Amino acid sequence: MTARYADTPPDSVTAELEATLERVKTALEIHCEDPDAPGPLDDIVRGLRDVRGACVLLEQHEAAQQAGELLGWAERLMHGQTEDAEGLRARLLESVLRLARYLAWRHRSRHRAEAAPPAPVIDLAAFALDLNTLRSRFQRTLLGLLRGDKLDHHLDQLAT
């Protein structure tokens, strides 16, 4: 992602991030089927750079770090600096899918937290007044029961 995304709302960056991850996944699938095709690797590297930048903008540092590692793997594939290219392609595809699931989970959990109603504000002064009133009624009820008064009368006083 470029600097133009710095002023973009997080939901727009997230939508672009999901689309970019989908393009990277598609390019990876094409590259796994035909490893000699040079085009998909360029798209993968460019897409993973965009993903890492978007994760930094969204302040999802774990995802940005993982995208950086995946970018390193893709660059090693592009420059032929690996012995087990087939295994690395499979791990790269699996990791991109895992990163997409992780980012989707983070996005859902963030929206759930934003949608939760705020905790009600308790007026402590009113609560203390109610508590003092209730305490005095409760004490009168207990004293009345100890004297042998009728229980119904005292329970009615507690309820009011």
Short mmCIF file of C-alpha atoms in Angstrom, two decimals:
data_model
loop_
_atom_site.label_atom_id
_atom_site.label_comp_id
_atom_site.label_asym_id
_atom_site.label_seq_id
_atom_site.Cartn_x
_atom_site.Cartn_y
_atom_site.Cartn_z
CA MET A 1 0.00 0.00 0.00
CA THR A 2 1.25 3.46 -0.71
CA ALA A 3 1.10 6.66 1.31
CA ARG A 4 -2.27 7.55 -0.22
CA TYR A 5 -3.90 5.01 2.09
CA ALA A 6 -2.80 6.88 5.20
CA ASP A 7 -5.84 9.19 4.97
CA THR A 8 -8.26 6.40 4.02
CA PRO A 9 -10.80 5.10 6.57
CA PRO A 10 -9.88 1.74 8.14
CA ASP A 11 -12.86 -0.04 6.56
CA SER A 12 -11.69 0.96 3.08
CA VAL A 13 -8.16 -0.21 3.83
CA THR A 14 -9.56 -3.49 5.16
CA ALA A 15 -11.64 -4.00 2.02
CA GLU A 16 -8.60 -3.30 -0.17
CA LEU A 17 -6.54 -5.64 2.01
CA GLU A 18 -9.03 -8.47 1.53
CA ALA A 19 -9.06 -7.92 -2.24
CA THR A 20 -5.26 -7.86 -2.35
CA LEU A 21 -5.04 -11.08 -0.35
CA GLU A 22 -7.48 -12.70 -2.77
CA ARG A 23 -5.31 -11.60 -5.72
CA VAL A 24 -2.20 -12.97 -3.99
CA LYS A 25 -3.98 -16.27 -3.34
CA THR A 26 -5.06 -16.53 -6.97
CA ALA A 27 -1.55 -15.72 -8.21
CA LEU A 28 -0.12 -18.32 -5.83
CA GLU A 29 -2.51 -20.97 -7.09
CA ILE A 30 -1.50 -20.16 -10.68
CA HIS A 31 2.17 -20.28 -9.70
CA CYS A 32 1.72 -23.65 -7.96
CA GLU A 33 0.15 -25.07 -11.13
CA ASP A 34 2.79 -23.57 -13.47
CA PRO A 35 6.01 -22.70 -11.59
CA ASP A 36 7.79 -21.55 -14.76
CA ALA A 37 5.36 -18.68 -15.43
CA PRO A 38 7.17 -15.47 -14.33
CA GLY A 39 4.10 -13.18 -14.03
CA PRO A 40 2.47 -14.60 -10.90
CA LEU A 41 5.61 -14.20 -8.77
CA ASP A 42 5.77 -10.47 -9.50
CA ASP A 43 2.09 -10.16 -8.55
CA ILE A 44 2.67 -12.16 -5.37
CA VAL A 45 5.61 -10.01 -4.25
CA ARG A 46 3.79 -6.76 -5.08
CA GLY A 47 0.64 -7.98 -3.34
CA LEU A 48 2.47 -9.07 -0.20
CA ARG A 49 4.16 -5.66 0.00
CA ASP A 50 0.73 -4.06 -0.18
CA VAL A 51 -0.61 -6.43 2.49
CA ARG A 52 2.27 -5.62 4.82
CA GLY A 53 1.73 -1.88 4.33
CA ALA A 54 -2.00 -2.16 4.96
CA CYS A 55 -1.40 -4.15 8.13
CA VAL A 56 0.96 -1.44 9.37
CA LEU A 57 -1.67 1.22 8.62
CA LEU A 58 -4.29 -0.79 10.49
CA GLU A 59 -1.82 -1.22 13.38
CA GLN A 60 -1.95 -5.00 13.16
CA HIS A 61 1.72 -5.54 13.78
CA GLU A 62 1.61 -9.34 14.10
CA ALA A 63 -0.02 -9.60 10.69
CA ALA A 64 2.47 -7.10 9.22
CA GLN A 65 5.35 -9.18 10.57
CA GLN A 66 3.88 -12.36 9.10
CA ALA A 67 3.31 -10.62 5.75
CA GLY A 68 6.96 -9.54 5.83
CA GLU A 69 8.07 -13.13 6.35
CA LEU A 70 5.84 -14.28 3.50
CA LEU A 71 7.31 -11.54 1.33
CA GLY A 72 10.79 -12.88 2.09
CA TRP A 73 9.69 -16.37 1.05
CA ALA A 74 8.20 -15.04 -2.19
CA GLU A 75 11.36 -13.09 -3.00
CA ARG A 76 13.46 -16.21 -2.40
CA LEU A 77 11.21 -18.06 -4.84
CA MET A 78 11.46 -15.24 -7.36
CA HIS A 79 15.27 -15.18 -7.25
CA GLY A 80 15.59 -18.97 -7.14
CA GLN A 81 17.29 -18.95 -3.74
CA THR A 82 15.64 -22.09 -2.40
CA GLU A 83 16.29 -25.79 -2.71
CA ASP A 84 12.75 -27.02 -1.99
CA ALA A 85 10.74 -24.64 -4.18
CA GLU A 86 7.67 -26.92 -4.28
CA GLY A 87 7.51 -27.18 -0.49
CA LEU A 88 8.03 -23.44 -0.11
CA ARG A 89 5.18 -22.74 -2.56
CA ALA A 90 2.86 -25.00 -0.57
CA ARG A 91 3.84 -23.36 2.75
CA LEU A 92 3.44 -19.92 1.21
CA LEU A 93 -0.07 -20.70 -0.05
CA GLU A 94 -1.06 -22.20 3.30
CA SER A 95 0.33 -19.21 5.18
CA VAL A 96 -1.45 -16.71 2.94
CA LEU A 97 -4.74 -18.52 3.58
CA ARG A 98 -4.04 -18.51 7.32
CA LEU A 99 -3.19 -14.79 7.23
CA ALA A 100 -6.46 -14.04 5.41
CA ARG A 101 -8.45 -15.98 8.03
CA TYR A 102 -6.60 -14.21 10.85
CA LEU A 103 -7.27 -10.76 9.40
CA ALA A 104 -10.94 -11.58 8.83
CA TRP A 105 -11.21 -12.76 12.45
CA ARG A 106 -9.55 -9.56 13.72
CA HIS A 107 -11.89 -7.44 11.60
CA ARG A 108 -14.99 -9.27 12.92
CA SER A 109 -13.85 -9.07 16.54
CA ARG A 110 -13.11 -5.35 16.19
CA HIS A 111 -16.62 -4.69 14.84
CA ARG A 112 -18.17 -6.74 17.64
CA ALA A 113 -16.30 -4.67 20.21
CA GLU A 114 -17.44 -1.43 18.54
CA ALA A 115 -21.06 -2.63 18.36
CA ALA A 116 -21.26 -3.52 22.04
CA PRO A 117 -23.29 -0.98 24.00
CA PRO A 118 -21.32 1.13 26.44
CA ALA A 119 -21.48 0.15 30.07
CA PRO A 120 -24.13 2.10 31.98
CA VAL A 121 -22.85 4.88 34.17
CA ILE A 122 -23.75 4.37 37.81
CA ASP A 123 -24.56 7.39 39.92
CA LEU A 124 -22.66 6.48 43.07
CA ALA A 125 -24.30 9.17 45.20
CA ALA A 126 -27.80 7.88 44.41
CA PHE A 127 -26.64 4.31 44.92
CA ALA A 128 -25.20 5.13 48.35
CA LEU A 129 -28.44 6.89 49.35
CA ASP A 130 -30.52 3.87 48.29
CA LEU A 131 -28.15 1.56 50.13
CA ASN A 132 -28.41 3.57 53.35
CA THR A 133 -32.21 3.60 53.14
CA LEU A 134 -32.33 -0.13 52.55
CA ARG A 135 -29.89 -0.82 55.38
CA SER A 136 -31.98 1.09 57.91
CA ARG A 137 -35.17 -0.72 56.80
CA PHE A 138 -33.41 -4.07 57.00
CA GLN A 139 -32.13 -3.30 60.50
CA ARG A 140 -35.64 -2.32 61.66
CA THR A 141 -37.02 -5.55 60.20
CA LEU A 142 -34.45 -7.69 62.01
CA LEU A 143 -35.06 -5.91 65.30
CA GLY A 144 -38.81 -6.36 64.89
CA LEU A 145 -38.37 -10.08 64.23
CA LEU A 146 -36.19 -10.43 67.31
CA ARG A 147 -38.91 -8.75 69.41
CA GLY A 148 -41.47 -11.20 68.03
CA ASP A 149 -43.40 -8.84 65.75
CA LYS A 150 -45.31 -10.14 62.77
CA LEU A 151 -43.14 -10.95 59.77
CA ASP A 152 -45.65 -9.73 57.14
CA HIS A 153 -45.60 -6.18 58.42
CA HIS A 154 -41.81 -5.93 58.23
CA LEU A 155 -41.60 -7.55 54.80
CA ASP A 156 -44.09 -4.99 53.51
CA GLN A 157 -41.89 -2.22 54.88
CA LEU A 158 -38.84 -3.67 53.12
CA ALA A 159 -40.69 -3.84 49.81
CA THR A 160 -41.66 -0.16 49.89
#
